[in-house]
Amino acid sequence: MTTRPRLADVAARAGVSMKTVSNVINDFEHVSPQMRARVQAAIEEIGYRPNLSARNLALGRAGMIALVVPQLDMPYFAALAGQVLEAAARSNWVVLIQQSAGDPTVERDALAGHFPQRMDGLILSSQRIGPAELRERTDRTPLVMLGERNYQGLVQHVAIDNVAAAQTAVQHLIDTGRQRIALIGSSPTDRRHPRLRGYRQALRAAGLPERADWIKPIRSNLGEEGERQMAELLAENPGSPPDAVFCVTDWVALGVIRALQTHGLRVPDDVAVVGFDDIPYGRAATPTLTTISPDRSAIARMAVASLDAQLTALTTGTSYQVSDQQASYQLIIRESTTGSHTKSIQ
Amino acid sequence: MTTRPRLADVAARAGVSMKTVSNVINDFEHVSPQMRARVQAAIEEIGYRPNLSARNLALGRAGMIALVVPQLDMPYFAALAGQVLEAAARSNWVVLIQQSAGDPTVERDALAGHFPQRMDGLILSSQRIGPAELRERTDRTPLVMLGERNYQGLVQHVAIDNVAAAQTAVQHLIDTGRQRIALIGSSPTDRRHPRLRGYRQALRAAGLPERADWIKPIRSNLGEEGERQMAELLAENPGSPPDAVFCVTDWVALGVIRALQTHGLRVPDDVAVVGFDDIPYGRAATPTLTTISPDRSAIARMAVASLDAQLTALTTGTSYQVSDQQASYQLIIRESTTGSHTKSIQ
DNA sequence: ATGAAAGCGCTAACAA
DNA sequence: TTGTTAGCGCTTTCAT
């Protein structure tokens, strides 16, 4: 196996200096078109590809950013990771995906910069990390936080407006005639929870009463949890179940639907269900799931762009002003609130 | 911001040479325990982390392998990617995940080694690439193919025994009393399809007749496709539907269940359904889905280990004998074949 | 068992 | 506009 072509080989082939080749590769100005063409031809001919290790070493950058998500097999995060991958590639970054499995240690290690190698930036999607941890952080690696928590302007934060999105979802239930709306996935005492706040705002705006016993917390974002809590709610309200349920995630909503069907209630005929996240399965479920769809692609692009800007600020010694960036979202209306999925029996 | 510590700094701190530090870091032999301890202490004290770009440059390796999957938001591949990530990390590899979106061009480019940089290895999970493309391949990058296709010993291939697994799934249907078993997801004329072959073997072994019109092809692995084909099958057999359906993937099975429920048939009471892949949704669906669960972790480990071995062979100039490696699988029995998910109405 | 120095492939000063 | 050269941080002969 012969050795692979280097920049010097291209230079020799094109009869120019390495600097010129480098200029062409990096799209610098002040290279005459014919020179550019000549170098390009040489590159093609010998099949040259830059060695990124060498480039990054010379540039003093890692060429890599880390993305920390709870788990890749959770569909919301898988889809998000896919988008981050694409956005990062456009900035010549490889993405090191790290799964935290909800382990706060992993997330704190990431915040502290404990990776197998230096990272140019870090995108962290976490439920666990709060403002306190952020305040104590000393590592200077550019950081973007994702997710619905509020970080009080301590770090760059990219998310949709969860309060407004939740309000939109609940408003849709009200618009379609529902009056007895439960929430699964939050504790009634958690005043900070954005999706709970949106739920409350919608109820208040419609003059509907709020019942603390119709707000059920979950211990984790699992279908089983949704199912358990819904079953409990049904058991506590025999004969007078809610006519709609707003779930903090699609995954929980699937469990809720399961509980409803198990108890002989039809969705949406008896009880309408709305989820949150727009996971792919929502389209294949029975009934298909009405949900809030965050613009994941925009979230990914904003996060990567911010890392880019932070890194530039860091190297140029200028300052970077952190902000709360909001991506858009959409209400996707499907069968679980409006459709009837059961046709007459053949 | 002060510069980050280098190997030389550790050496200075510990009062030894760089070579010694390097020996400790790379776990070489012939380092006295006390010397090791001293160096370790110095590493901790100044918070040293090796620069992988420099290491890889010196070693002449990329430090990176590519994983090409159709899409990260398909749960099977997301879970697989997660496992590959972990296995690769243990071999000091970062994984560049590339989504092909089923585009054969992307897969062919990958085979040809067209990446932004050199890769130490390539794991390709593809439906499109066949023996022909493999035979034409000239790139020498270590390669492992995943998936159910047969590559005739042309490349290292890691998969479960799809014929046996399919037979196991169908046998389970037969064992639970089903006699009229359809298959969704393959063409009756596709003699090569492993899961179809397993289906046929099971029917034959049980002395059950095979009906070509009960074998329905799909155009893509989508719930919608399963739903459409199942609806068609029901329309073609009014009054005498199958009593069980074997689906080539879970994703298709979810659509099939949807079609059955839409037509007023109960799962599993009227029709039992088995899927394939064990995607996370299967546990949250209603009813929960009986399926074949491949040992993804083993698949990932085997693939990475093979890349390691191939790379070693390549650098030492020895030869690497490709093989067909088989990972294990399990039949996961859930409600869609045995349970009754609808309790009496309250 | 440990030290000195060359070199991996690239970028960016600095010169021309 | 293009060429020359000194590193980037690490591994690895080759001495010792």
Short mmCIF file of C-alpha atoms in Angstrom, two decimals, chain A:
data_model
loop_
_atom_site.label_atom_id
_atom_site.label_comp_id
_atom_site.label_asym_id
_atom_site.label_seq_id
_atom_site.Cartn_x
_atom_site.Cartn_y
_atom_site.Cartn_z
CA MET A 1 0.00 0.00 0.00
CA THR A 2 1.51 3.25 -1.09
CA THR A 3 1.41 6.27 1.19
CA ARG A 4 -1.39 8.72 0.72
CA PRO A 5 -0.83 12.03 -1.05
CA ARG A 6 0.11 15.06 0.98
CA LEU A 7 -0.18 18.74 0.44
CA ALA A 8 3.45 18.79 -0.69
CA ASP A 9 2.65 16.23 -3.38
CA VAL A 10 -0.08 18.43 -4.75
CA ALA A 11 2.32 21.37 -4.75
CA ALA A 12 4.94 19.41 -6.59
CA ARG A 13 2.43 18.11 -9.09
CA ALA A 14 1.05 21.60 -9.77
CA GLY A 15 4.47 23.11 -9.73
CA VAL A 16 3.62 25.63 -7.03
CA SER A 17 4.38 26.11 -3.37
CA MET A 18 2.52 24.55 -0.49
CA LYS A 19 1.26 27.94 0.51
CA THR A 20 -0.52 28.33 -2.78
CA VAL A 21 -2.16 24.96 -2.47
CA SER A 22 -3.20 25.80 1.06
CA ASN A 23 -4.67 29.06 -0.19
CA VAL A 24 -6.74 27.23 -2.75
CA ILE A 25 -7.94 24.61 -0.32
CA ASN A 26 -8.97 27.18 2.23
CA ASP A 27 -10.65 29.41 -0.30
CA PHE A 28 -8.45 32.39 0.35
CA GLU A 29 -8.67 35.41 -1.86
CA HIS A 30 -5.89 36.63 -4.06
CA VAL A 31 -5.47 33.44 -5.99
CA SER A 32 -5.72 33.83 -9.73
CA PRO A 33 -8.43 31.72 -11.34
CA GLN A 34 -6.00 29.85 -13.55
CA MET A 35 -3.78 29.09 -10.58
CA ARG A 36 -6.81 27.83 -8.73
CA ALA A 37 -7.80 25.62 -11.62
CA ARG A 38 -4.30 24.23 -11.95
CA VAL A 39 -4.15 23.32 -8.28
CA GLN A 40 -7.64 21.84 -8.33
CA ALA A 41 -6.61 19.67 -11.25
CA ALA A 42 -3.57 18.43 -9.38
CA ILE A 43 -5.75 17.65 -6.37
CA GLU A 44 -8.11 15.59 -8.46
CA GLU A 45 -5.36 13.81 -10.31
CA ILE A 46 -3.60 12.47 -7.30
CA GLY A 47 -6.73 12.15 -5.19
CA TYR A 48 -5.60 14.37 -2.39
CA ARG A 49 -7.60 14.74 0.83
CA PRO A 50 -6.44 16.97 3.63
CA ASN A 51 -5.38 15.36 6.86
CA LEU A 52 -7.57 16.95 9.46
CA SER A 53 -5.41 15.86 12.37
CA ALA A 54 -2.54 17.87 10.97
CA ARG A 55 -4.74 20.81 10.15
CA ASN A 56 -6.33 20.90 13.54
CA LEU A 57 -2.99 20.53 15.24
CA ALA A 58 -1.65 23.46 13.31
CA LEU A 59 -4.75 25.51 13.96
CA GLY A 60 -4.81 24.68 17.60
CA ARG A 61 -8.35 23.54 17.46
CA ALA A 62 -9.86 20.16 18.11
CA GLY A 63 -12.08 19.98 15.04
CA MET A 64 -14.65 18.41 17.23
CA ILE A 65 -17.61 19.45 19.32
CA ALA A 66 -19.40 17.36 21.87
CA LEU A 67 -23.14 16.78 21.97
CA VAL A 68 -24.47 15.38 25.21
CA VAL A 69 -27.96 13.91 25.11
CA PRO A 70 -29.70 11.56 27.51
CA GLN A 71 -30.00 8.69 25.06
CA LEU A 72 -29.72 8.27 21.37
CA ASP A 73 -32.55 5.78 21.19
CA MET A 74 -34.98 8.36 22.48
CA PRO A 75 -36.48 9.51 19.22
CA TYR A 76 -36.53 13.20 20.00
CA PHE A 77 -32.82 13.22 20.71
CA ALA A 78 -31.98 10.98 17.80
CA ALA A 79 -33.67 13.40 15.45
CA LEU A 80 -31.99 16.34 17.14
CA ALA A 81 -28.60 14.66 16.93
CA GLY A 82 -29.11 14.08 13.23
CA GLN A 83 -29.70 17.79 12.73
CA VAL A 84 -26.70 18.77 14.85
CA LEU A 85 -24.55 16.41 12.81
CA GLU A 86 -25.52 18.16 9.62
CA ALA A 87 -25.15 21.67 10.98
CA ALA A 88 -21.76 20.88 12.50
CA ALA A 89 -20.47 19.34 9.30
CA ARG A 90 -21.03 22.66 7.59
CA SER A 91 -18.66 24.23 10.10
CA ASN A 92 -16.09 21.47 9.59
CA TRP A 93 -16.82 19.95 12.91
CA VAL A 94 -17.14 16.34 13.79
CA VAL A 95 -19.60 15.65 16.56
CA LEU A 96 -18.73 13.49 19.49
CA ILE A 97 -22.06 12.23 20.74
CA GLN A 98 -22.09 11.36 24.39
CA GLN A 99 -25.01 9.63 26.04
CA SER A 100 -25.60 10.69 29.60
CA ALA A 101 -28.36 8.20 30.33
CA GLY A 102 -29.69 10.88 32.64
CA ASP A 103 -26.61 10.48 34.84
CA PRO A 104 -25.84 13.91 36.30
CA THR A 105 -22.19 12.92 36.73
CA VAL A 106 -21.75 12.56 33.01
CA GLU A 107 -23.30 15.95 32.46
CA ARG A 108 -21.16 17.61 35.11
CA ASP A 109 -18.03 16.00 33.71
CA ALA A 110 -18.96 17.36 30.32
CA LEU A 111 -19.47 20.83 31.77
CA ALA A 112 -16.07 20.57 33.40
CA GLY A 113 -14.53 19.68 30.05
CA HIS A 114 -13.73 16.08 30.94
CA PHE A 115 -13.55 14.54 27.51
CA PRO A 116 -11.02 12.15 26.03
CA GLN A 117 -9.70 15.18 24.25
CA ARG A 118 -10.17 18.86 24.08
CA MET A 119 -13.41 20.02 22.43
CA ASP A 120 -14.02 23.19 20.48
CA GLY A 121 -17.50 23.43 21.89
CA LEU A 122 -20.21 21.70 23.82
CA ILE A 123 -23.92 21.35 23.25
CA LEU A 124 -25.70 20.03 26.28
CA SER A 125 -29.26 18.86 26.40
CA SER A 126 -30.01 18.24 30.02
CA GLN A 127 -32.81 18.13 32.51
CA ARG A 128 -30.48 17.92 35.45
CA ILE A 129 -28.08 20.82 35.13
CA GLY A 130 -29.40 24.07 36.53
CA PRO A 131 -28.17 27.63 37.02
CA ALA A 132 -26.24 26.64 40.14
CA GLU A 133 -23.91 24.25 38.31
CA LEU A 134 -23.49 26.77 35.53
CA ARG A 135 -22.44 29.47 37.93
CA GLU A 136 -19.70 27.25 39.32
CA ARG A 137 -18.35 26.32 35.93
CA THR A 138 -14.76 27.37 35.33
CA ASP A 139 -14.07 25.64 32.02
CA ARG A 140 -14.05 28.16 29.18
CA THR A 141 -15.15 25.84 26.36
CA PRO A 142 -17.93 27.45 24.33
CA LEU A 143 -21.23 26.07 25.55
CA VAL A 144 -24.82 26.00 24.40
CA MET A 145 -27.59 24.62 26.55
CA LEU A 146 -30.67 23.08 24.97
CA GLY A 147 -33.96 22.17 26.53
CA GLU A 148 -36.80 23.75 28.39
CA ARG A 149 -35.05 24.84 31.56
CA ASN A 150 -34.37 28.47 32.24
CA TYR A 151 -30.72 29.38 32.74
CA GLN A 152 -31.19 33.02 33.68
CA GLY A 153 -28.90 34.35 31.01
CA LEU A 154 -25.88 32.50 32.41
CA VAL A 155 -25.17 30.66 29.17
CA GLN A 156 -26.25 30.63 25.60
CA HIS A 157 -29.58 28.86 25.52
CA VAL A 158 -31.51 27.66 22.50
CA ALA A 159 -35.06 26.37 22.77
CA ILE A 160 -38.59 26.96 21.67
CA ASP A 161 -40.88 29.07 23.82
CA ASN A 162 -42.19 26.20 25.88
CA VAL A 163 -44.75 28.25 27.76
CA ALA A 164 -46.32 29.54 24.57
CA ALA A 165 -46.12 26.14 22.89
CA ALA A 166 -47.86 24.42 25.78
CA GLN A 167 -50.50 27.11 25.84
CA THR A 168 -51.05 26.59 22.12
CA ALA A 169 -51.50 22.88 22.64
CA VAL A 170 -54.00 23.28 25.47
CA GLN A 171 -55.80 26.05 23.62
CA HIS A 172 -56.30 23.60 20.77
CA LEU A 173 -58.01 21.23 23.17
CA ILE A 174 -60.25 24.02 24.38
CA ASP A 175 -60.98 25.11 20.82
CA THR A 176 -62.18 21.61 20.00
CA GLY A 177 -64.65 21.69 22.85
CA ARG A 178 -62.77 20.11 25.74
CA GLN A 179 -63.38 21.49 29.23
CA ARG A 180 -61.98 18.94 31.63
CA ILE A 181 -58.30 18.94 30.78
CA ALA A 182 -55.69 17.06 32.79
CA LEU A 183 -51.91 17.39 32.59
CA ILE A 184 -49.56 14.44 32.85
CA GLY A 185 -45.89 15.05 33.44
CA SER A 186 -45.49 17.80 35.97
CA SER A 187 -45.97 18.41 39.63
CA PRO A 188 -48.59 21.04 40.57
CA THR A 189 -46.04 22.57 42.91
CA ASP A 190 -43.38 23.01 40.23
CA ARG A 191 -44.04 26.69 39.53
CA ARG A 192 -41.07 26.92 37.21
CA HIS A 193 -42.09 24.23 34.75
CA PRO A 194 -42.69 26.04 31.45
CA ARG A 195 -45.13 23.53 30.00
CA LEU A 196 -47.15 23.56 33.19
CA ARG A 197 -47.21 27.33 33.10
CA GLY A 198 -48.47 27.28 29.53
CA TYR A 199 -51.18 24.83 30.54
CA ARG A 200 -52.26 27.10 33.37
CA GLN A 201 -52.28 30.18 31.20
CA ALA A 202 -54.54 28.48 28.69
CA LEU A 203 -56.98 27.32 31.35
CA ARG A 204 -57.07 30.74 32.97
CA ALA A 205 -57.58 32.53 29.67
CA ALA A 206 -60.57 30.29 28.98
CA GLY A 207 -61.97 30.69 32.46
CA LEU A 208 -61.60 27.00 33.17
CA PRO A 209 -60.94 25.84 36.74
CA GLU A 210 -57.59 24.28 37.58
CA ARG A 211 -57.55 21.09 39.62
CA ALA A 212 -54.32 20.24 41.42
CA ASP A 213 -55.29 16.57 41.51
CA TRP A 214 -55.47 16.55 37.73
CA ILE A 215 -51.82 17.49 37.40
CA LYS A 216 -49.76 14.33 37.66
CA PRO A 217 -45.98 14.22 37.95
CA ILE A 218 -43.79 11.61 36.28
CA ARG A 219 -40.50 10.27 37.52
CA SER A 220 -39.05 9.86 34.06
CA ASN A 221 -39.97 10.40 30.46
CA LEU A 222 -41.30 6.92 29.83
CA GLY A 223 -44.45 5.52 28.33
CA GLU A 224 -44.84 3.36 31.42
CA GLU A 225 -44.91 6.44 33.61
CA GLY A 226 -47.61 8.05 31.53
CA GLU A 227 -49.61 4.87 31.64
CA ARG A 228 -49.28 4.56 35.39
CA GLN A 229 -50.26 8.14 36.10
CA MET A 230 -53.19 8.05 33.72
CA ALA A 231 -54.45 4.84 35.29
CA GLU A 232 -54.18 6.47 38.69
CA LEU A 233 -56.07 9.51 37.54
CA LEU A 234 -58.83 7.32 36.11
CA ALA A 235 -59.03 5.32 39.31
CA GLU A 236 -59.36 8.50 41.34
CA ASN A 237 -62.17 9.80 39.15
CA PRO A 238 -64.50 6.89 38.52
CA GLY A 239 -67.32 7.86 36.23
CA SER A 240 -65.98 11.33 35.60
CA PRO A 241 -62.69 11.11 33.77
CA PRO A 242 -61.13 14.13 32.07
CA ASP A 243 -62.17 14.71 28.48
CA ALA A 244 -58.65 15.66 27.42
CA VAL A 245 -55.06 15.18 28.53
CA PHE A 246 -52.07 17.34 27.77
CA CYS A 247 -48.85 15.33 28.09
CA VAL A 248 -45.44 16.92 28.50
CA THR A 249 -43.92 14.59 25.90
CA ASP A 250 -45.10 12.34 23.09
CA TRP A 251 -43.49 9.39 24.78
CA VAL A 252 -45.63 9.95 27.86
CA ALA A 253 -48.66 10.54 25.65
CA LEU A 254 -48.29 7.09 24.12
CA GLY A 255 -48.47 5.56 27.56
CA VAL A 256 -51.46 7.70 28.41
CA ILE A 257 -53.28 6.52 25.31
CA ARG A 258 -52.43 2.99 26.27
CA ALA A 259 -53.95 3.45 29.71
CA LEU A 260 -57.08 5.01 28.25
CA GLN A 261 -57.59 2.20 25.77
CA THR A 262 -56.92 -0.39 28.45
CA HIS A 263 -59.71 1.13 30.47
CA GLY A 264 -62.09 1.04 27.55
CA LEU A 265 -61.99 4.74 26.76
CA ARG A 266 -61.78 5.80 23.14
CA VAL A 267 -59.26 8.35 21.89
CA PRO A 268 -60.24 10.97 20.89
CA ASP A 269 -63.99 10.20 21.16
CA ASP A 270 -63.98 10.01 24.94
CA VAL A 271 -60.65 11.62 25.74
CA ALA A 272 -58.44 13.73 23.50
CA VAL A 273 -54.66 13.55 23.92
CA VAL A 274 -51.93 15.99 22.96
CA GLY A 275 -48.23 15.28 23.18
CA PHE A 276 -45.09 17.33 22.81
CA ASP A 277 -41.94 16.81 20.67
CA ASP A 278 -43.27 15.30 17.44
CA ILE A 279 -41.40 12.02 17.58
CA PRO A 280 -41.63 9.94 14.40
CA TYR A 281 -43.77 7.32 16.05
CA GLY A 282 -46.57 9.80 16.53
CA ARG A 283 -47.36 9.39 12.85
CA ALA A 284 -47.53 5.60 13.05
CA ALA A 285 -49.40 5.27 16.32
CA THR A 286 -53.06 4.44 16.60
CA PRO A 287 -54.52 7.00 16.75
CA THR A 288 -51.91 9.30 15.24
CA LEU A 289 -50.77 11.83 17.78
CA THR A 290 -51.48 15.54 17.88
CA THR A 291 -48.35 17.26 19.12
CA ILE A 292 -46.08 20.28 19.26
CA SER A 293 -43.28 20.05 16.71
CA PRO A 294 -40.18 22.10 17.58
CA ASP A 295 -38.07 23.24 14.64
CA ARG A 296 -35.17 20.93 15.43
CA SER A 297 -33.23 21.93 12.41
CA ALA A 298 -33.28 25.57 13.51
CA ILE A 299 -32.30 24.60 17.03
CA ALA A 300 -29.31 22.69 15.71
CA ARG A 301 -28.25 25.47 13.37
CA MET A 302 -28.52 28.13 16.07
CA ALA A 303 -26.54 26.06 18.53
CA VAL A 304 -23.70 25.38 16.11
CA ALA A 305 -23.64 28.98 14.92
CA SER A 306 -23.33 30.14 18.50
CA LEU A 307 -20.41 27.81 19.17
CA ASP A 308 -18.75 29.21 16.08
CA ALA A 309 -19.25 32.74 17.32
CA GLN A 310 -18.13 31.93 20.85
CA LEU A 311 -14.97 30.28 19.56
CA THR A 312 -14.19 33.27 17.39
CA ALA A 313 -14.71 35.58 20.34
CA LEU A 314 -12.46 33.43 22.46
CA THR A 315 -9.61 33.39 19.97
CA THR A 316 -9.88 37.04 19.08
CA GLY A 317 -10.19 38.01 22.71
CA THR A 318 -13.45 39.82 22.13
CA SER A 319 -16.45 39.22 24.33
CA TYR A 320 -19.50 37.17 23.50
CA GLN A 321 -22.89 38.25 24.70
CA VAL A 322 -24.95 35.22 25.69
CA SER A 323 -28.66 35.24 24.96
CA ASP A 324 -31.81 33.16 25.02
CA GLN A 325 -32.52 32.17 21.46
CA GLN A 326 -35.94 30.94 20.48
CA ALA A 327 -36.67 28.56 17.66
CA SER A 328 -40.13 28.23 16.21
CA TYR A 329 -42.60 25.40 16.71
CA GLN A 330 -45.79 24.14 15.15
CA LEU A 331 -48.95 22.52 16.38
CA ILE A 332 -49.45 19.34 14.38
CA ILE A 333 -53.07 18.28 14.52
CA ARG A 334 -53.68 14.56 14.12
CA GLU A 335 -56.25 11.99 15.10
CA SER A 336 -55.71 11.93 18.85
CA THR A 337 -57.60 15.20 19.18
CA THR A 338 -59.80 15.48 16.13
CA GLY A 339 -59.94 12.27 14.17
CA SER A 340 -61.97 9.21 14.62
CA HIS A 341 -59.72 6.29 13.98
CA THR A 342 -62.14 3.47 14.42
CA LYS A 343 -64.24 2.91 11.36
CA SER A 344 -67.33 0.82 11.63
CA ILE A 345 -66.66 -2.85 11.98
CA GLN A 346 -66.68 -4.52 8.60
#
